[in-house]
PDB file of C-alpha atoms in Angstrom:
ATOM      1  CA  MET A   1      19.112  12.383 -13.411  1.00  0.00           C
ATOM      2  CA  ASP A   2      17.446  12.847  -9.998  1.00  0.00           C
ATOM      3  CA  THR A   3      16.663   9.454  -8.450  1.00  0.00           C
ATOM      4  CA  THR A   4      15.487  10.560  -5.034  1.00  0.00           C
ATOM      5  CA  LEU A   5      12.479   8.766  -3.573  1.00  0.00           C
ATOM      6  CA  VAL A   6      10.485  11.040  -1.267  1.00  0.00           C
ATOM      7  CA  LEU A   7       8.220   9.535   1.384  1.00  0.00           C
ATOM      8  CA  ILE A   8       5.036  11.611   1.521  1.00  0.00           C
ATOM      9  CA  GLY A   9       3.364   9.975   4.495  1.00  0.00           C
ATOM     10  CA  VAL A  10       2.840   6.944   6.700  1.00  0.00           C
ATOM     11  CA  VAL A  11       0.056   4.389   7.207  1.00  0.00           C
ATOM     12  CA  HIS A  12      -1.525   3.884  10.620  1.00  0.00           C
ATOM     13  CA  SER A  13      -3.123   0.438  10.734  1.00  0.00           C
ATOM     14  CA  ASP A  14      -4.132  -2.322  13.140  1.00  0.00           C
ATOM     15  CA  ILE A  15      -1.991  -4.786  11.149  1.00  0.00           C
ATOM     16  CA  THR A  16       1.254  -5.138  13.076  1.00  0.00           C
ATOM     17  CA  ASP A  17       3.004  -8.275  11.806  1.00  0.00           C
ATOM     18  CA  LEU A  18       3.830  -9.572   8.355  1.00  0.00           C
ATOM     19  CA  ALA A  19       2.662 -13.126   9.069  1.00  0.00           C
ATOM     20  CA  SER A  20      -0.943 -12.057   9.748  1.00  0.00           C
ATOM     21  CA  ALA A  21      -1.161  -9.408   7.012  1.00  0.00           C
ATOM     22  CA  PRO A  22      -3.477 -10.277   4.106  1.00  0.00           C
ATOM     23  CA  LYS A  23      -1.757 -10.723   0.744  1.00  0.00           C
ATOM     24  CA  MET A  24      -4.316  -8.688  -1.242  1.00  0.00           C
ATOM     25  CA  GLU A  25      -6.993  -6.114  -0.483  1.00  0.00           C
ATOM     26  CA  ASN A  26      -9.862  -8.536  -1.126  1.00  0.00           C
ATOM     27  CA  GLU A  27      -8.653 -11.139   1.393  1.00  0.00           C
ATOM     28  CA  PRO A  28      -9.945 -11.278   4.965  1.00  0.00           C
ATOM     29  CA  GLY A  29      -7.983  -9.061   7.302  1.00  0.00           C
ATOM     30  CA  ALA A  30      -7.544  -5.946   5.174  1.00  0.00           C
ATOM     31  CA  VAL A  31      -8.613  -3.063   7.387  1.00  0.00           C
ATOM     32  CA  ARG A  32      -9.695   0.560   7.477  1.00  0.00           C
ATOM     33  CA  ALA A  33      -6.535   2.596   7.925  1.00  0.00           C
ATOM     34  CA  THR A  34      -5.389   6.183   8.038  1.00  0.00           C
ATOM     35  CA  ILE A  35      -2.689   7.731   5.916  1.00  0.00           C
ATOM     36  CA  GLU A  36      -0.991  10.640   7.611  1.00  0.00           C
ATOM     37  CA  LEU A  37       0.621  12.778   4.936  1.00  0.00           C
ATOM     38  CA  ASP A  38       3.386  15.261   5.515  1.00  0.00           C
ATOM     39  CA  PRO A  39       1.471  18.589   5.799  1.00  0.00           C
ATOM     40  CA  ALA A  40       3.629  19.939   2.962  1.00  0.00           C
ATOM     41  CA  TYR A  41       1.507  17.744   0.628  1.00  0.00           C
ATOM     42  CA  ALA A  42      -1.925  18.895   1.918  1.00  0.00           C
ATOM     43  CA  ALA A  43      -2.545  20.976  -1.222  1.00  0.00           C
ATOM     44  CA  GLY A  44      -2.302  17.764  -3.262  1.00  0.00           C
ATOM     45  CA  LEU A  45      -5.533  16.566  -1.651  1.00  0.00           C
ATOM     46  CA  ASP A  46      -7.543  19.362  -3.261  1.00  0.00           C
ATOM     47  CA  ALA A  47     -10.534  18.105  -5.283  1.00  0.00           C
ATOM     48  CA  MET A  48     -10.491  14.568  -3.837  1.00  0.00           C
ATOM     49  CA  ASP A  49     -14.015  13.198  -3.314  1.00  0.00           C
ATOM     50  CA  ILE A  50     -15.181  10.927  -0.507  1.00  0.00           C
ATOM     51  CA  GLY A  51     -16.039   7.565  -2.065  1.00  0.00           C
ATOM     52  CA  SER A  52     -13.390   7.888  -4.776  1.00  0.00           C
ATOM     53  CA  GLN A  53     -11.119   5.008  -5.612  1.00  0.00           C
ATOM     54  CA  LEU A  54      -7.434   5.607  -4.926  1.00  0.00           C
ATOM     55  CA  GLU A  55      -4.270   3.730  -5.685  1.00  0.00           C
ATOM     56  CA  ILE A  56      -1.837   4.023  -2.809  1.00  0.00           C
ATOM     57  CA  PHE A  57       1.820   3.339  -3.550  1.00  0.00           C
ATOM     58  CA  THR A  58       3.783   2.207  -0.518  1.00  0.00           C
ATOM     59  CA  TRP A  59       7.334   1.241   0.345  1.00  0.00           C
ATOM     60  CA  LEU A  60       7.008  -2.274   1.804  1.00  0.00           C
ATOM     61  CA  HIS A  61       9.978  -1.774   4.088  1.00  0.00           C
ATOM     62  CA  LYS A  62       9.629  -5.098   5.952  1.00  0.00           C
ATOM     63  CA  GLY A  63      10.020  -7.249   2.831  1.00  0.00           C
ATOM     64  CA  ASN A  64      13.174  -9.242   2.110  1.00  0.00           C
ATOM     65  CA  ARG A  65      14.883  -7.344  -0.727  1.00  0.00           C
ATOM     66  CA  SER A  66      17.028 -10.308  -1.789  1.00  0.00           C
ATOM     67  CA  THR A  67      14.029 -12.573  -2.594  1.00  0.00           C
ATOM     68  CA  LEU A  68      13.476 -13.392  -6.265  1.00  0.00           C
ATOM     69  CA  LYS A  69      11.186 -16.460  -6.016  1.00  0.00           C
ATOM     70  CA  ILE A  70       8.456 -17.397  -3.542  1.00  0.00           C
ATOM     71  CA  HIS A  71       5.657 -19.901  -3.034  1.00  0.00           C
ATOM     72  CA  PRO A  72       2.532 -17.887  -3.997  1.00  0.00           C
ATOM     73  CA  ARG A  73       0.649 -16.752  -0.861  1.00  0.00           C
ATOM     74  CA  GLY A  74       3.162 -18.735   1.223  1.00  0.00           C
ATOM     75  CA  ASP A  75       1.563 -22.029   0.122  1.00  0.00           C
ATOM     76  CA  LEU A  76       4.397 -24.594   0.080  1.00  0.00           C
ATOM     77  CA  SER A  77       2.295 -26.966  -2.059  1.00  0.00           C
ATOM     78  CA  GLN A  78       2.553 -24.501  -4.959  1.00  0.00           C
ATOM     79  CA  PRO A  79       5.765 -24.282  -6.987  1.00  0.00           C
ATOM     80  CA  LYS A  80       7.898 -21.198  -6.483  1.00  0.00           C
ATOM     81  CA  ARG A  81       7.266 -18.292  -8.864  1.00  0.00           C
ATOM     82  CA  GLY A  82       9.257 -15.197  -9.639  1.00  0.00           C
ATOM     83  CA  VAL A  83       8.276 -12.295  -7.382  1.00  0.00           C
ATOM     84  CA  PHE A  84       7.466 -10.051 -10.346  1.00  0.00           C
ATOM     85  CA  SER A  85       4.360 -12.193 -10.985  1.00  0.00           C
ATOM     86  CA  THR A  86       3.206 -11.927  -7.357  1.00  0.00           C
ATOM     87  CA  ARG A  87       2.216  -9.237  -4.866  1.00  0.00           C
ATOM     88  CA  SER A  88       4.763 -10.335  -2.306  1.00  0.00           C
ATOM     89  CA  PRO A  89       6.351  -7.577  -0.197  1.00  0.00           C
ATOM     90  CA  SER A  90       9.618  -9.500  -0.569  1.00  0.00           C
ATOM     91  CA  ARG A  91      11.244  -8.296  -3.785  1.00  0.00           C
ATOM     92  CA  PRO A  92      14.249  -6.235  -4.929  1.00  0.00           C
ATOM     93  CA  ASN A  93      12.381  -2.901  -4.749  1.00  0.00           C
ATOM     94  CA  PRO A  94       9.326  -3.473  -2.582  1.00  0.00           C
ATOM     95  CA  ILE A  95       6.747  -1.039  -3.974  1.00  0.00           C
ATOM     96  CA  GLY A  96       3.175  -1.908  -3.032  1.00  0.00           C
ATOM     97  CA  VAL A  97       0.144  -0.851  -5.086  1.00  0.00           C
ATOM     98  CA  HIS A  98      -3.133  -0.850  -3.157  1.00  0.00           C
ATOM     99  CA  ARG A  99      -6.643  -0.095  -4.456  1.00  0.00           C
ATOM    100  CA  VAL A 100      -8.693   1.547  -1.725  1.00  0.00           C
ATOM    101  CA  THR A 101     -11.813   3.659  -1.234  1.00  0.00           C
ATOM    102  CA  LEU A 102     -11.482   7.117   0.295  1.00  0.00           C
ATOM    103  CA  ILE A 103     -13.726   7.170   3.391  1.00  0.00           C
ATOM    104  CA  ASP A 104     -12.809  10.559   4.884  1.00  0.00           C
ATOM    105  CA  ILE A 105     -10.318  13.409   4.722  1.00  0.00           C
ATOM    106  CA  GLN A 106      -9.260  14.826   8.078  1.00  0.00           C
ATOM    107  CA  LYS A 107      -7.368  18.083   8.421  1.00  0.00           C
ATOM    108  CA  PRO A 108      -4.631  18.944   7.903  1.00  0.00           C
ATOM    109  CA  ALA A 109      -3.602  16.018   5.684  1.00  0.00           C
ATOM    110  CA  THR A 110      -4.961  12.655   6.830  1.00  0.00           C
ATOM    111  CA  LEU A 111      -6.900  10.201   4.670  1.00  0.00           C
ATOM    112  CA  VAL A 112      -9.125   7.429   5.982  1.00  0.00           C
ATOM    113  CA  VAL A 113      -9.208   4.546   3.477  1.00  0.00           C
ATOM    114  CA  GLU A 114     -10.298   0.922   3.202  1.00  0.00           C
ATOM    115  CA  PRO A 115      -9.377  -1.817   2.700  1.00  0.00           C
ATOM    116  CA  LEU A 116      -5.623  -1.513   3.119  1.00  0.00           C
ATOM    117  CA  GLU A 117      -3.457  -4.583   3.682  1.00  0.00           C
ATOM    118  CA  VAL A 118      -0.172  -3.072   4.865  1.00  0.00           C
ATOM    119  CA  LEU A 119       1.587  -2.989   8.205  1.00  0.00           C
ATOM    120  CA  ASP A 120       1.328  -0.132  10.644  1.00  0.00           C
ATOM    121  CA  LYS A 121       3.968   2.527   9.917  1.00  0.00           C
ATOM    122  CA  THR A 122       4.372   1.548   6.250  1.00  0.00           C
ATOM    123  CA  PRO A 123       5.758   4.535   4.297  1.00  0.00           C
ATOM    124  CA  VAL A 124       3.595   6.038   1.516  1.00  0.00           C
ATOM    125  CA  ILE A 125       5.356   7.173  -1.660  1.00  0.00           C
ATOM    126  CA  ASP A 126       2.450   8.301  -3.892  1.00  0.00           C
ATOM    127  CA  ILE A 127      -1.329   8.471  -4.335  1.00  0.00           C
ATOM    128  CA  LYS A 128      -3.287   8.323  -7.592  1.00  0.00           C
ATOM    129  CA  THR A 129      -7.003   9.078  -7.842  1.00  0.00           C
ATOM    130  CA  LYS A 130      -9.625   7.389  -9.978  1.00  0.00           C
ATOM    131  CA  PRO A 131     -13.025   8.907 -10.785  1.00  0.00           C
ATOM    132  CA  LYS A 132     -15.914   8.030  -8.430  1.00  0.00           C
ATOM    133  CA  GLY A 133     -17.516   4.714  -9.438  1.00  0.00           C
ATOM    134  CA  TYR A 134     -14.461   3.565 -11.444  1.00  0.00           C
TER     135      TYR A 134
END
């Protein structure tokens, strides 16, 4: 069985530290960002439409991989919950799933999307498209 994870690109964002990053795309602070794909994956962008909804899968490389329970949204007044019922970047395998809108495609293989709530230089592992207006 092949278990290799291939990074297909990287996010360029104004969000530079975990403490100020929003926890979800609909919270204040999620920004317009660019995703620079490895040019080898440019053909995979064929037939993408501006305005389409995308799901971006990222490797949340700054998360603490040994964390199993957290206070939701960092709120100490809430009881700790297991990370599999949260969107925390701290988890055993920190895969992020982000719903964004495709704003532009720049050549050779750069996407402009919003809103995206990940740190600058976050690795991208996959992209899934949804039909326009989904």
